[in-house]
mmCIF file of C-alpha atoms and ligand atoms in Angstrom:
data_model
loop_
_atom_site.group_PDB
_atom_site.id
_atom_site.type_symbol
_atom_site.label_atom_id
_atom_site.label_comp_id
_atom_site.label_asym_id
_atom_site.label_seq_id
_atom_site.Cartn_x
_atom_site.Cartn_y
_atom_site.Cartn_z
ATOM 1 C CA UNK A 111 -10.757 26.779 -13.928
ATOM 2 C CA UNK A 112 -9.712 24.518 -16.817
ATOM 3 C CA UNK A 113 -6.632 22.947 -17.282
ATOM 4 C CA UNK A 114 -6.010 20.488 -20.425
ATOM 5 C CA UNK A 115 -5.529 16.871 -18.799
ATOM 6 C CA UNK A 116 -1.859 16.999 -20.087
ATOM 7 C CA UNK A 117 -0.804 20.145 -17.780
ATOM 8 C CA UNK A 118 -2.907 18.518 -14.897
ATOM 9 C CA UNK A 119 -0.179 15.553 -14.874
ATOM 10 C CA UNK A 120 2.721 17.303 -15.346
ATOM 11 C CA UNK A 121 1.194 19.703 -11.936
ATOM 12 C CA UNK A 122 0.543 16.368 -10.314
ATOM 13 C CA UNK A 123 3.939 14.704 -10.674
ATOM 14 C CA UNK A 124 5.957 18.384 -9.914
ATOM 15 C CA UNK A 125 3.151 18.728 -7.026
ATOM 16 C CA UNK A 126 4.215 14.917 -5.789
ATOM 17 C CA UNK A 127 7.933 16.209 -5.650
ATOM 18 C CA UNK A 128 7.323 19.535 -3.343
ATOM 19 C CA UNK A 129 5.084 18.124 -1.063
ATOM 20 C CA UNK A 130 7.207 16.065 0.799
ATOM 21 C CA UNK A 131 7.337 17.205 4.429
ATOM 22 C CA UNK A 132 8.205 15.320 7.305
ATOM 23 C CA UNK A 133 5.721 14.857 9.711
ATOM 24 C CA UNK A 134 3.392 13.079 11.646
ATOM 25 C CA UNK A 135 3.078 9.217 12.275
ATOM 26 C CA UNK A 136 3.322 6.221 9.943
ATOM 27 C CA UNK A 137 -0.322 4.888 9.102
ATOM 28 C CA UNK A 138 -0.426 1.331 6.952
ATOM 29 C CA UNK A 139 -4.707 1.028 5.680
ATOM 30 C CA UNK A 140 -6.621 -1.422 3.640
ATOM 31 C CA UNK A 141 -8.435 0.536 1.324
ATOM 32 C CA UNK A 142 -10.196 -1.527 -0.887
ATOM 33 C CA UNK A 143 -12.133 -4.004 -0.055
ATOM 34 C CA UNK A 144 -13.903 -3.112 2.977
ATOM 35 C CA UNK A 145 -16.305 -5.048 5.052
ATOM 36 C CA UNK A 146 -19.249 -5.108 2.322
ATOM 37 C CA UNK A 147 -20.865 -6.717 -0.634
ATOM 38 C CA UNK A 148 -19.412 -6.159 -4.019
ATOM 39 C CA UNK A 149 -20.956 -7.472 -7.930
ATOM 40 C CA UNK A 150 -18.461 -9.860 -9.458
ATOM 41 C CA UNK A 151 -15.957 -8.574 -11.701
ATOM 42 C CA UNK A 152 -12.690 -9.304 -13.461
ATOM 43 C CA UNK A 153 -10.934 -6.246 -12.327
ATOM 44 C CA UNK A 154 -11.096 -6.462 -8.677
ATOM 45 C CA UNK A 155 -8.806 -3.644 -6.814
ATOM 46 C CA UNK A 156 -7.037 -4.358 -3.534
ATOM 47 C CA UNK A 157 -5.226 -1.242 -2.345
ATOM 48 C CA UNK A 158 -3.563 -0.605 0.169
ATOM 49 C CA UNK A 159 -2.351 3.156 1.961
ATOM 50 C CA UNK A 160 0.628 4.508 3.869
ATOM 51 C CA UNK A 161 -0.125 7.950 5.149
ATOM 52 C CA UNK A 162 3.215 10.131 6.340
ATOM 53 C CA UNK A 163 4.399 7.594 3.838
ATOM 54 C CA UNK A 164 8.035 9.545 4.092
ATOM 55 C CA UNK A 165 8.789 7.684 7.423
ATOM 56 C CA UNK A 166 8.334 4.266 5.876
ATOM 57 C CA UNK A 167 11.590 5.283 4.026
ATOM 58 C CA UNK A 168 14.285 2.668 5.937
ATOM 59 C CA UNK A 169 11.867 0.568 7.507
ATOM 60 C CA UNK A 170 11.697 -2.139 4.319
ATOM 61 C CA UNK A 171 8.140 -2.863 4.281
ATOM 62 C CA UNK A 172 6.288 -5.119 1.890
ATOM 63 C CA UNK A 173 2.647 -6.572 2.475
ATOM 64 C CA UNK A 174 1.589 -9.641 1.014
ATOM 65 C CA UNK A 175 -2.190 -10.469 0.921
ATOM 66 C CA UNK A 176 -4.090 -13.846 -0.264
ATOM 67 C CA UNK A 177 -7.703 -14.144 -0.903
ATOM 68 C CA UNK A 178 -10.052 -16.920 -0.730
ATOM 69 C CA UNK A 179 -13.904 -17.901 -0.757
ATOM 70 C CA UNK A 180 -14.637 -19.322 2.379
ATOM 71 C CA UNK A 181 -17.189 -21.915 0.793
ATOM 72 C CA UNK A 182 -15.786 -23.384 -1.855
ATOM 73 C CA UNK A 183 -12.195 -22.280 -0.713
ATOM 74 C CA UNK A 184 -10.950 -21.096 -4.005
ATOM 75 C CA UNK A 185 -7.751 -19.252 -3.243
ATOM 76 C CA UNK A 186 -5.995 -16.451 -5.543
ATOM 77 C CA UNK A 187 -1.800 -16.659 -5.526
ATOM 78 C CA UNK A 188 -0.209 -14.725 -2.658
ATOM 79 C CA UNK A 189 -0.081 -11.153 -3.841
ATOM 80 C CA UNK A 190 2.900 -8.772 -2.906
ATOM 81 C CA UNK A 191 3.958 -5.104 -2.810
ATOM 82 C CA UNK A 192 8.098 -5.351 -1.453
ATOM 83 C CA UNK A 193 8.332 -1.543 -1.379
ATOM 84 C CA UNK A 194 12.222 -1.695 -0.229
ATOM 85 C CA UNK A 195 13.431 0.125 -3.273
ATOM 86 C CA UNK A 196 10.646 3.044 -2.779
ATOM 87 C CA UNK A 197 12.372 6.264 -2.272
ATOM 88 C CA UNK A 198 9.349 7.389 -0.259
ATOM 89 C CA UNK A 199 9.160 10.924 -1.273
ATOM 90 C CA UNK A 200 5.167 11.404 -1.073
ATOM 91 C CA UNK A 201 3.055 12.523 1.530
ATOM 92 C CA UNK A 202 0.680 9.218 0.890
ATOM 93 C CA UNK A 203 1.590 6.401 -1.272
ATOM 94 C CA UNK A 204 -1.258 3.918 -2.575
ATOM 95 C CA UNK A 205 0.161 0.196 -3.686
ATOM 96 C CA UNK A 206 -2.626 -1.438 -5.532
ATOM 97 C CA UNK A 207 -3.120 -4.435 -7.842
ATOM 98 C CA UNK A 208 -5.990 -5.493 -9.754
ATOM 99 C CA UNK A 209 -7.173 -9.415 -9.519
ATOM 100 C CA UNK A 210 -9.506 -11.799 -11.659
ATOM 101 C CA UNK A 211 -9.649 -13.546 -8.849
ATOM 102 C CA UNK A 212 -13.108 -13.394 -6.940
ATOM 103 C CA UNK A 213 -15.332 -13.741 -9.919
ATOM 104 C CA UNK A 214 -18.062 -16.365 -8.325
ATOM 105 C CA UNK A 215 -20.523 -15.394 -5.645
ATOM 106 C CA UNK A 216 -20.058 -15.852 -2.010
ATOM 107 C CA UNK A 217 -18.408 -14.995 0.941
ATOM 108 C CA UNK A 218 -14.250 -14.321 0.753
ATOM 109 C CA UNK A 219 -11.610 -13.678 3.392
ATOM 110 C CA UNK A 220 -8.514 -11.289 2.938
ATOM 111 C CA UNK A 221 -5.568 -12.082 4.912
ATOM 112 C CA UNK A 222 -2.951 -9.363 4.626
ATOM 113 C CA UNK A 223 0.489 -9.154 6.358
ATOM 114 C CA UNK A 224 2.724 -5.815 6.996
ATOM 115 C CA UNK A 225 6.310 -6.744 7.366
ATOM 116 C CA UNK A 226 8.985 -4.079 8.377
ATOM 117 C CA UNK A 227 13.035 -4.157 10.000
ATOM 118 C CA UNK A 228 13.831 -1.374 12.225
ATOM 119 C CA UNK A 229 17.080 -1.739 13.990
ATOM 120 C CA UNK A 230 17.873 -3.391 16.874
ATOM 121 C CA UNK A 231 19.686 -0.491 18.592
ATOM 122 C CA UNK A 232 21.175 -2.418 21.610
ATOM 123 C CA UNK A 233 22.710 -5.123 19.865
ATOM 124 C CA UNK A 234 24.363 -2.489 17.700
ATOM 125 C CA UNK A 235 25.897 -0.827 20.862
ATOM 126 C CA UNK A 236 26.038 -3.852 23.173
ATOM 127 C CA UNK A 237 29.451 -5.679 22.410
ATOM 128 C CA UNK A 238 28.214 -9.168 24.037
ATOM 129 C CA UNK A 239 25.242 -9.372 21.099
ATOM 130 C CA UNK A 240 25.220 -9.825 17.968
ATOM 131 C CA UNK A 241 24.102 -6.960 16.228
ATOM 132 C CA UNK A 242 20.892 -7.748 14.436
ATOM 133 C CA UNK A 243 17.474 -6.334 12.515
ATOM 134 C CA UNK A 244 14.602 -6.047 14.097
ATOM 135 C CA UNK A 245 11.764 -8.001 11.981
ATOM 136 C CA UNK A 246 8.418 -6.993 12.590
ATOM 137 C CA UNK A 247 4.981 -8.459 10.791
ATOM 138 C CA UNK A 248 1.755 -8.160 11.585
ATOM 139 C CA UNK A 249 -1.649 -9.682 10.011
ATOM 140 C CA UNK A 250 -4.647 -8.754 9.802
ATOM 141 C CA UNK A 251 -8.051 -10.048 8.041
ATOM 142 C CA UNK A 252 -11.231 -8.154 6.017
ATOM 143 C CA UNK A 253 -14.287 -10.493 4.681
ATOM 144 C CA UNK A 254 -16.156 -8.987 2.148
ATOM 145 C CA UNK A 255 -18.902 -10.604 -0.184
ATOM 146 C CA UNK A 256 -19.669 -11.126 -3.832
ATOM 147 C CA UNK A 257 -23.073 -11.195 -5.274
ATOM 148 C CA UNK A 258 -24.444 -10.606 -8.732
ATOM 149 C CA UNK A 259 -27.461 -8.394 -7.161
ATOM 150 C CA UNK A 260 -24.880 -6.009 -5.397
ATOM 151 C CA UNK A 261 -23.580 -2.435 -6.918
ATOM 152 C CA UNK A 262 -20.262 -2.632 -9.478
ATOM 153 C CA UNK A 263 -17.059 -2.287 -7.732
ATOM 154 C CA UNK A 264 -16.944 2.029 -7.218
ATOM 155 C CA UNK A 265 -13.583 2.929 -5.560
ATOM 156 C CA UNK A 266 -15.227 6.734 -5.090
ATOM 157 C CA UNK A 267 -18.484 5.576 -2.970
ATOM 158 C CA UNK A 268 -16.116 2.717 -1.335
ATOM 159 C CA UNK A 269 -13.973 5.388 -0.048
ATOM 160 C CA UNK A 270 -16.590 8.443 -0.034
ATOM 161 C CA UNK A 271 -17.449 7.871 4.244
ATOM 162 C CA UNK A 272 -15.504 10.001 6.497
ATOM 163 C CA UNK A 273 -15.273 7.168 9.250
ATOM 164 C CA UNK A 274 -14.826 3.960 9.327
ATOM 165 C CA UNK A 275 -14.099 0.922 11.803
ATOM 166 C CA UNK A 276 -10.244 1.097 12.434
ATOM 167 C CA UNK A 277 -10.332 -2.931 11.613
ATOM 168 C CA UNK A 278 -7.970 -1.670 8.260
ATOM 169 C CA UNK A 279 -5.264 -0.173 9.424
ATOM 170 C CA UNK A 280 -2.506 -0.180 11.649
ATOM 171 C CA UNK A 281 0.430 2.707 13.480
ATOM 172 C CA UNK A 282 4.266 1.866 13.403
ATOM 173 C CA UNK A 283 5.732 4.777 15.649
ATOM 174 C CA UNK A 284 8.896 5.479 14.211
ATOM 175 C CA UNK A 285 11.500 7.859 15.746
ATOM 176 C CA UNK A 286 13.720 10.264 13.404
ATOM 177 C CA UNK A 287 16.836 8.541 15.051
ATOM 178 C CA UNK A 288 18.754 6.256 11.994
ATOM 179 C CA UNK A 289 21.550 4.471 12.806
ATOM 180 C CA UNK A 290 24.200 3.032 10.281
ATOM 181 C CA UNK A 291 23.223 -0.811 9.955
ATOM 182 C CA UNK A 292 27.010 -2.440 10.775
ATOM 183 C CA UNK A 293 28.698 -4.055 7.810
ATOM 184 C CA UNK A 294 28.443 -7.864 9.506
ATOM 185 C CA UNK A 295 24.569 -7.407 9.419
ATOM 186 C CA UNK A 296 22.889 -8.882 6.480
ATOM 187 C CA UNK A 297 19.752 -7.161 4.984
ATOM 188 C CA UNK A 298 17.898 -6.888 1.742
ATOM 189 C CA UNK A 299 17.307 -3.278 2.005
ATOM 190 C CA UNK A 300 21.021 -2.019 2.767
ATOM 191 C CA UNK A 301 21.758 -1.467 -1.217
ATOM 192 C CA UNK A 302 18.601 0.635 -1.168
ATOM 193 C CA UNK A 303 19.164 2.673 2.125
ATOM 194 C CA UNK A 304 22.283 3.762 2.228
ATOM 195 C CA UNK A 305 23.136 1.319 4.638
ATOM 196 C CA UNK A 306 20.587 2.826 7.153
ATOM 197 C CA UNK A 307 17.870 1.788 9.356
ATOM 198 C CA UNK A 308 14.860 3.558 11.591
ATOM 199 C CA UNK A 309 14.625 3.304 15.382
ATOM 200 C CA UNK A 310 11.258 2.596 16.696
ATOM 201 C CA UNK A 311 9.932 4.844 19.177
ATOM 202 C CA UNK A 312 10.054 3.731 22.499
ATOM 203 C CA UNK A 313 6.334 4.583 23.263
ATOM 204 C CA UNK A 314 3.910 2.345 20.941
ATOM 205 C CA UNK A 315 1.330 4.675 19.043
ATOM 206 C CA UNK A 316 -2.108 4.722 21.398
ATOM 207 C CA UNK A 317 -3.662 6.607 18.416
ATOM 208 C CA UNK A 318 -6.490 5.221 16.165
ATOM 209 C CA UNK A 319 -5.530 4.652 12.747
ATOM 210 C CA UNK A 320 -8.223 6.711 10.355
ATOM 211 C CA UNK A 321 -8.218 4.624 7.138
ATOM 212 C CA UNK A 322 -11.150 6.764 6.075
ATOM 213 C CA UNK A 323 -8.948 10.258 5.678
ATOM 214 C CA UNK A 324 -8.396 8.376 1.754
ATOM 215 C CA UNK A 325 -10.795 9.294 -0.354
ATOM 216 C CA UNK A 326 -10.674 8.040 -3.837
ATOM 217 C CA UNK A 327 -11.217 10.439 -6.559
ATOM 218 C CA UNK A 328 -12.542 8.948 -10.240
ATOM 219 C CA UNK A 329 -9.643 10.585 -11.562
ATOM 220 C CA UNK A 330 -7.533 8.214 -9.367
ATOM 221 C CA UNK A 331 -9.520 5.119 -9.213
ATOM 222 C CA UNK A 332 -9.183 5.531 -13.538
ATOM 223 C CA UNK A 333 -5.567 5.533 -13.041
ATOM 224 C CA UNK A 334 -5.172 3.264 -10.379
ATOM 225 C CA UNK A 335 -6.864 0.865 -13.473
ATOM 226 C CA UNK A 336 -5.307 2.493 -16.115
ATOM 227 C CA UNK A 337 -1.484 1.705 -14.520
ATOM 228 C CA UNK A 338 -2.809 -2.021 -13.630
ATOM 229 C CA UNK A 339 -4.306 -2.450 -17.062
ATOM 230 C CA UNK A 340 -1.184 -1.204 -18.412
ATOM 231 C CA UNK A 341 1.238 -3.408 -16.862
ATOM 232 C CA UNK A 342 -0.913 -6.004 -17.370
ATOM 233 C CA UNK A 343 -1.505 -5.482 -20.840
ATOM 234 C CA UNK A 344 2.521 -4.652 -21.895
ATOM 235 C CA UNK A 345 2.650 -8.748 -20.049
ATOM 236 C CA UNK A 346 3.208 -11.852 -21.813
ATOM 237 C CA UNK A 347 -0.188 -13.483 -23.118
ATOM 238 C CA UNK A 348 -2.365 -10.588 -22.267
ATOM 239 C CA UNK A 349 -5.873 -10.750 -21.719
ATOM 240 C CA UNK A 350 -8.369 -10.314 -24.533
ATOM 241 C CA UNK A 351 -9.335 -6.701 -23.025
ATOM 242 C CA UNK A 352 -5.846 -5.555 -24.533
ATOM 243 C CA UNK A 353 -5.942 -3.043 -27.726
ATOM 244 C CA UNK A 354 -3.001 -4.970 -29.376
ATOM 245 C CA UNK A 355 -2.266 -1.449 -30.848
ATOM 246 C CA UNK A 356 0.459 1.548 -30.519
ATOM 247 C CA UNK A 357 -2.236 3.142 -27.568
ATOM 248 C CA UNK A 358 -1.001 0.236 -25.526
ATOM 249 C CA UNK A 359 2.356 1.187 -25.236
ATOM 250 C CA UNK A 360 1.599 4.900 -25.035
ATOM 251 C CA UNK A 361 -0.573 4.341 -21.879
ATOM 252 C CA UNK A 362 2.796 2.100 -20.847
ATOM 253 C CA UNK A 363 4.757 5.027 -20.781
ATOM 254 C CA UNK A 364 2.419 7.160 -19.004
ATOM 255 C CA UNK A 365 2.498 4.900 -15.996
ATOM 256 C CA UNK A 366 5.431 5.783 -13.953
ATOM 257 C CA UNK A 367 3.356 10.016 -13.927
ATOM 258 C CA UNK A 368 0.200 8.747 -13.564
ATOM 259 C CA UNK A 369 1.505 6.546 -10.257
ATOM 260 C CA UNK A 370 3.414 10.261 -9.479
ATOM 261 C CA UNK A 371 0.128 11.682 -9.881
ATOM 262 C CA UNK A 372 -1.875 9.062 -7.694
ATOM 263 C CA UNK A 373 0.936 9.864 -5.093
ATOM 264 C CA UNK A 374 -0.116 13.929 -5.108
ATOM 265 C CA UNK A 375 -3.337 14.466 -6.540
ATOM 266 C CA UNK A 376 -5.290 11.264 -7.026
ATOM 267 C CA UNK A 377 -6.892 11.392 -3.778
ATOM 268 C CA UNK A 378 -7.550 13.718 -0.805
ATOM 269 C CA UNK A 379 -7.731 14.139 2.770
ATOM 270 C CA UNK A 380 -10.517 14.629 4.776
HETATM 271 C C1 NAG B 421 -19.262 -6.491 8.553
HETATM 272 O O1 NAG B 421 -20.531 -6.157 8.006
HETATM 273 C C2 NAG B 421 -21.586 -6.967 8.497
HETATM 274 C C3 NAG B 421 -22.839 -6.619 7.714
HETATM 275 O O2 NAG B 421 -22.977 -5.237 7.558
HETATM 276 C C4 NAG B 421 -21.737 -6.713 9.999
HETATM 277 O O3 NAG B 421 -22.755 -7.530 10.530
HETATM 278 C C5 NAG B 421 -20.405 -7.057 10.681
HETATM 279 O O4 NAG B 421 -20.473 -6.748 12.053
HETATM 280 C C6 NAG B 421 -19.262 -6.275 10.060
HETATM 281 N N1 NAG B 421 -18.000 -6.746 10.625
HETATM 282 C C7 NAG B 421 -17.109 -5.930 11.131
HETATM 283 C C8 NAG B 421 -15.883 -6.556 11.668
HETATM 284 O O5 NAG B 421 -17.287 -4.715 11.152
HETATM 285 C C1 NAG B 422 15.742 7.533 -5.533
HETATM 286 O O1 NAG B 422 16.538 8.690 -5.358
HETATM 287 C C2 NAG B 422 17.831 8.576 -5.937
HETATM 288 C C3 NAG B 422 18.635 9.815 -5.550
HETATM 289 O O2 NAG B 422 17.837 10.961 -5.554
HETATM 290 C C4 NAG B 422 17.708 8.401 -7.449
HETATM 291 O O3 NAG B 422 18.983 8.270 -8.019
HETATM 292 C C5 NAG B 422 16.898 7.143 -7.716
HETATM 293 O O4 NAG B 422 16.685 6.994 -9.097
HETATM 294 C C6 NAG B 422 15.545 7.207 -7.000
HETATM 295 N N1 NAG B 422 14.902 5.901 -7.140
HETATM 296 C C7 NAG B 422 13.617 5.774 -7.455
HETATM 297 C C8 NAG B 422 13.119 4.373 -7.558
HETATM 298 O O5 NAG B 422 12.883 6.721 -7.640
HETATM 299 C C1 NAG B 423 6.073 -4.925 16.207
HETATM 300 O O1 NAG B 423 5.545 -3.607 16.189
HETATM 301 C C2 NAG B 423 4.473 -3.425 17.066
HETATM 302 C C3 NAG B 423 3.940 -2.028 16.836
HETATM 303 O O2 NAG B 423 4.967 -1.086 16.768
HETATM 304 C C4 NAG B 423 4.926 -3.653 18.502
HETATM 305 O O3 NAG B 423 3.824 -3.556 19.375
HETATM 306 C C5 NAG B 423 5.542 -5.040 18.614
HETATM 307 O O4 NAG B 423 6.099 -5.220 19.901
HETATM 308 C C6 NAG B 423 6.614 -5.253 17.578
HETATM 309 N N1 NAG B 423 7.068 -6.629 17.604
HETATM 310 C C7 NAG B 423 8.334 -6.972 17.547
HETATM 311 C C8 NAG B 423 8.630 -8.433 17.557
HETATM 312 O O5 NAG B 423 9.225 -6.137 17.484
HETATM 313 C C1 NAG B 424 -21.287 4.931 4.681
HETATM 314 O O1 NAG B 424 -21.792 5.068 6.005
HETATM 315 C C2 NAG B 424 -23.203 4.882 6.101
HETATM 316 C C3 NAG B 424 -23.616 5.164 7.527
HETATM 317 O O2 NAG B 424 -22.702 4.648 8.451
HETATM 318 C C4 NAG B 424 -23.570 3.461 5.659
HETATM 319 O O3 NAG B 424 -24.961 3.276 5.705
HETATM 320 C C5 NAG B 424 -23.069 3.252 4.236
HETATM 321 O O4 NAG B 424 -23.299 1.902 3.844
HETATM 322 C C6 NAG B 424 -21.596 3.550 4.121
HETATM 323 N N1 NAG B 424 -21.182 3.469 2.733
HETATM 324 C C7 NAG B 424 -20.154 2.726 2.340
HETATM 325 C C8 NAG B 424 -19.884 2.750 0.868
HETATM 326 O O5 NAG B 424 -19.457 2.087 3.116
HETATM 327 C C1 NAG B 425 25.080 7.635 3.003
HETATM 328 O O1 NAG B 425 25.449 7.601 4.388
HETATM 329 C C2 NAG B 425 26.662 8.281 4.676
HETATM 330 C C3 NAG B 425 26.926 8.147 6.167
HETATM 331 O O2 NAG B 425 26.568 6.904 6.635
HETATM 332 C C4 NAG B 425 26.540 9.748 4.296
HETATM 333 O O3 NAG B 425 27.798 10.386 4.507
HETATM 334 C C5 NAG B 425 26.140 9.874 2.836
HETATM 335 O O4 NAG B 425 25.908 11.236 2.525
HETATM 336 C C6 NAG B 425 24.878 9.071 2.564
HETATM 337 N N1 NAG B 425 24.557 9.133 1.149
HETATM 338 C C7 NAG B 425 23.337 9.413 0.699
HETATM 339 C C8 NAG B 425 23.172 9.415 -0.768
HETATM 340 O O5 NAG B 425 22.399 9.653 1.448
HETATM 341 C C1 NAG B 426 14.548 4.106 23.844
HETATM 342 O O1 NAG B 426 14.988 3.836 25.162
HETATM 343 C C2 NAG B 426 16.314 3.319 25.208
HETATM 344 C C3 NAG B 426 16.624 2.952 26.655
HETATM 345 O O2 NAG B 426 16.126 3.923 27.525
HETATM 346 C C4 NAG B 426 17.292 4.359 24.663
HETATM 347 O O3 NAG B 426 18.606 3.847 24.676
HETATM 348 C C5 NAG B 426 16.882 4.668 23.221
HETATM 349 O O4 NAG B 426 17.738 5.679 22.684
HETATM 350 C C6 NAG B 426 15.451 5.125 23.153
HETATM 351 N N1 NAG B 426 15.058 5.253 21.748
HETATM 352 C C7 NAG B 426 14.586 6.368 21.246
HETATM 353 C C8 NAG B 426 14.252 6.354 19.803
HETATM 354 O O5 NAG B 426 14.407 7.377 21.895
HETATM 355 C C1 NAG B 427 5.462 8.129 19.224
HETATM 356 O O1 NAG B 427 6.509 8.052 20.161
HETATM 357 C C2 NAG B 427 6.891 9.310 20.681
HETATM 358 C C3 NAG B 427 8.166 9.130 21.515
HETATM 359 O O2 NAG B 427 8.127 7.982 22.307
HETATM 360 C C4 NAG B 427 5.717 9.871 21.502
HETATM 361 O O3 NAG B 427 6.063 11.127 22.039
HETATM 362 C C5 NAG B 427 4.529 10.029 20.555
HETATM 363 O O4 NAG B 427 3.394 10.449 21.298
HETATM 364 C C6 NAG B 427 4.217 8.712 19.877
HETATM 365 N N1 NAG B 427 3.221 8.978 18.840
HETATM 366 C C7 NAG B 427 2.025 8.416 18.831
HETATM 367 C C8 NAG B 427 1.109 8.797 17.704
HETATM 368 O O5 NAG B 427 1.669 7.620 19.687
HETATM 369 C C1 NAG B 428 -10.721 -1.011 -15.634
HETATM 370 O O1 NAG B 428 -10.212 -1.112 -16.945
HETATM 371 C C2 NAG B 428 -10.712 -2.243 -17.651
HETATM 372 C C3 NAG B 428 -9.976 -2.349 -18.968
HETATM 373 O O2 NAG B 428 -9.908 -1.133 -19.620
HETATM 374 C C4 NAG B 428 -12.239 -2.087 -17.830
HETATM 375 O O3 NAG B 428 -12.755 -3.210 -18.508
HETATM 376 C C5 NAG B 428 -12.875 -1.977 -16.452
HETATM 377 O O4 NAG B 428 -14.246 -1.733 -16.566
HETATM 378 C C6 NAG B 428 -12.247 -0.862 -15.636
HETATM 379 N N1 NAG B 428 -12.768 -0.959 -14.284
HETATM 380 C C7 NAG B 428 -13.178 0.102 -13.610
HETATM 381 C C8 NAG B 428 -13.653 -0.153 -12.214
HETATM 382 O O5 NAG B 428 -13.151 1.215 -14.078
#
């Protein structure tokens, strides 16, 4: 069957509204890079996963990530996704960036942090406390190498195995209890959530997270760089890869559906 691209979008971002269904438990993945050896580039993708992405929706979260080259230790800028204003309607949500940033041969560290708030149910309800978020971070690290005789950066083959080390990812257990965060409590996310935050399950997940369930389509991996090179290109001072033409904006315009249609259709499950 053939659809023209157009009517493929438009099917992705309706597609990304009706699949929303609430189940299963929170997964937070590293994507891209993985443990491997990578040719330099100037587009380098870090992305990132939340599968049952729905029950992320009053938990905050945000990752920040740094990279650096462990010889000469060459460092990019701390890198952030703060996802508090997400309405978190898809089934998986992919936050990605694209970075200049390891251009040079050798070997490079990625340090990335998950940060959530989940209420702190008892000193809600106990009147001798005061009532508080919970804050909750975690970090993690990836190495990964660069070196001119290595294949091109390929999101498809990166993410093509159906198993991989569970070194990417991480499981919040979140219950479907939501309280109403009291008015005395300070937090960023209150204007975005209805004044509502998540209880943690009591039981911490003893599940394996399965980073490798992502597989990256071409279809997503082009717009995965088509929205980067389109925010980056509608920026002050772009880069010299810009068309300084009316295509630029176009594609600028297309971004918020093609993220829709990463959300629904721009990868799959295994
Ligand atoms: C990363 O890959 C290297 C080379 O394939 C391997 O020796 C090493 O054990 C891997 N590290 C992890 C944490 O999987
Ligand atoms: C989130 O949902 C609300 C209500 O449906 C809507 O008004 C708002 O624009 C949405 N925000 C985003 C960022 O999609
Ligand atoms: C953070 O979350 C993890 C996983 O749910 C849990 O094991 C840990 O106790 C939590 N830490 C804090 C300070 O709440
Ligand atoms: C996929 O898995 C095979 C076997 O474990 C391994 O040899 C190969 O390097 C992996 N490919 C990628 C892109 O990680
Ligand atoms: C916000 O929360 C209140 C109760 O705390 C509820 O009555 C109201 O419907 C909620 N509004 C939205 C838009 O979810
Ligand atoms: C966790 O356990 C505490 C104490 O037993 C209880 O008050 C709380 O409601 C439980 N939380 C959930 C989400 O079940
Ligand atoms: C999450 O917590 C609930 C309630 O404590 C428990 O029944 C469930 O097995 C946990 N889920 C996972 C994946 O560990
Ligand atoms: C991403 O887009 C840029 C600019 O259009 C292009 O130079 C680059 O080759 C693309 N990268 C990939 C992996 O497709």
């Amino acid at each position: 069957m053939h659809f023209p691209r157009a009517s493929w979008l438009l099917a992705a971002c309706i597609g990304n509204i009706i699949s929303a269904t609430d189940t299963g438990v929170l997964e937070v993945d590293l994507i891209f890079p993985r443990n491997s050896t990578y040719a330099p580039t100037n587009n380098f993708p870090v992305v990132f996963a939340f599968q049952n992405a729905q029950r992320a929706r009053y938990l905050n979260p945000s990752i920040q990530y740094l990279m650096w080259n462990l010889q000469t230790d060459h460092t990019s800028f701390t890198l952030s996704h703060d996802l508090g204003w997400k309405n978190w309607t898809e089934d998986t949500y992919l936050a990605h960036e694209v970075m200049s940033f390891p251009s040079e041969e050798g070997r490079y560290k990625v340090s990335w942090s998950l940060t959530w708030d989940s209420c702190d149910e008892e000193s809600f309800e106990n009147p001798d406390r005061i009532p508080r978020m919970d804050h909750n971070k975690t970090t993690w690290a990836t190495y990964f190498s660069i070196d001119n005789s290595a294949p091109q950066v390929d999101l498809v083959a990166a993410t093509a195995n159906e198993t991989c080390t569970n070194e990417y990812g991480m499981i919040i257990n979140v219950s479907d209890k939501t309280l109403k965060v009291p008015s005395s409590v300070e937090w960023s996310a209150k204007a975005w959530n209805n004044d509502t935050c998540a209880v943690m399950a009591n039981s911490t997940s003893t599940s394996t997270p399965e980073p490798c369930r992502i597989h990256i389509d071409k279809a997503a991996a082009e717009s995965i760089n088509a929205s980067v090179t389109a925010r980056v290109c509608s920026g002050i001072d772009p880069p010299d890869y810009c068309e300084k033409n009316a295509a630029t904006q176009l594609a600028v315009a297309g971004v918020s559906c093609l993220l829709a249609a990463v959300g629904a259709l721009g990868f799959f499950l295994a």
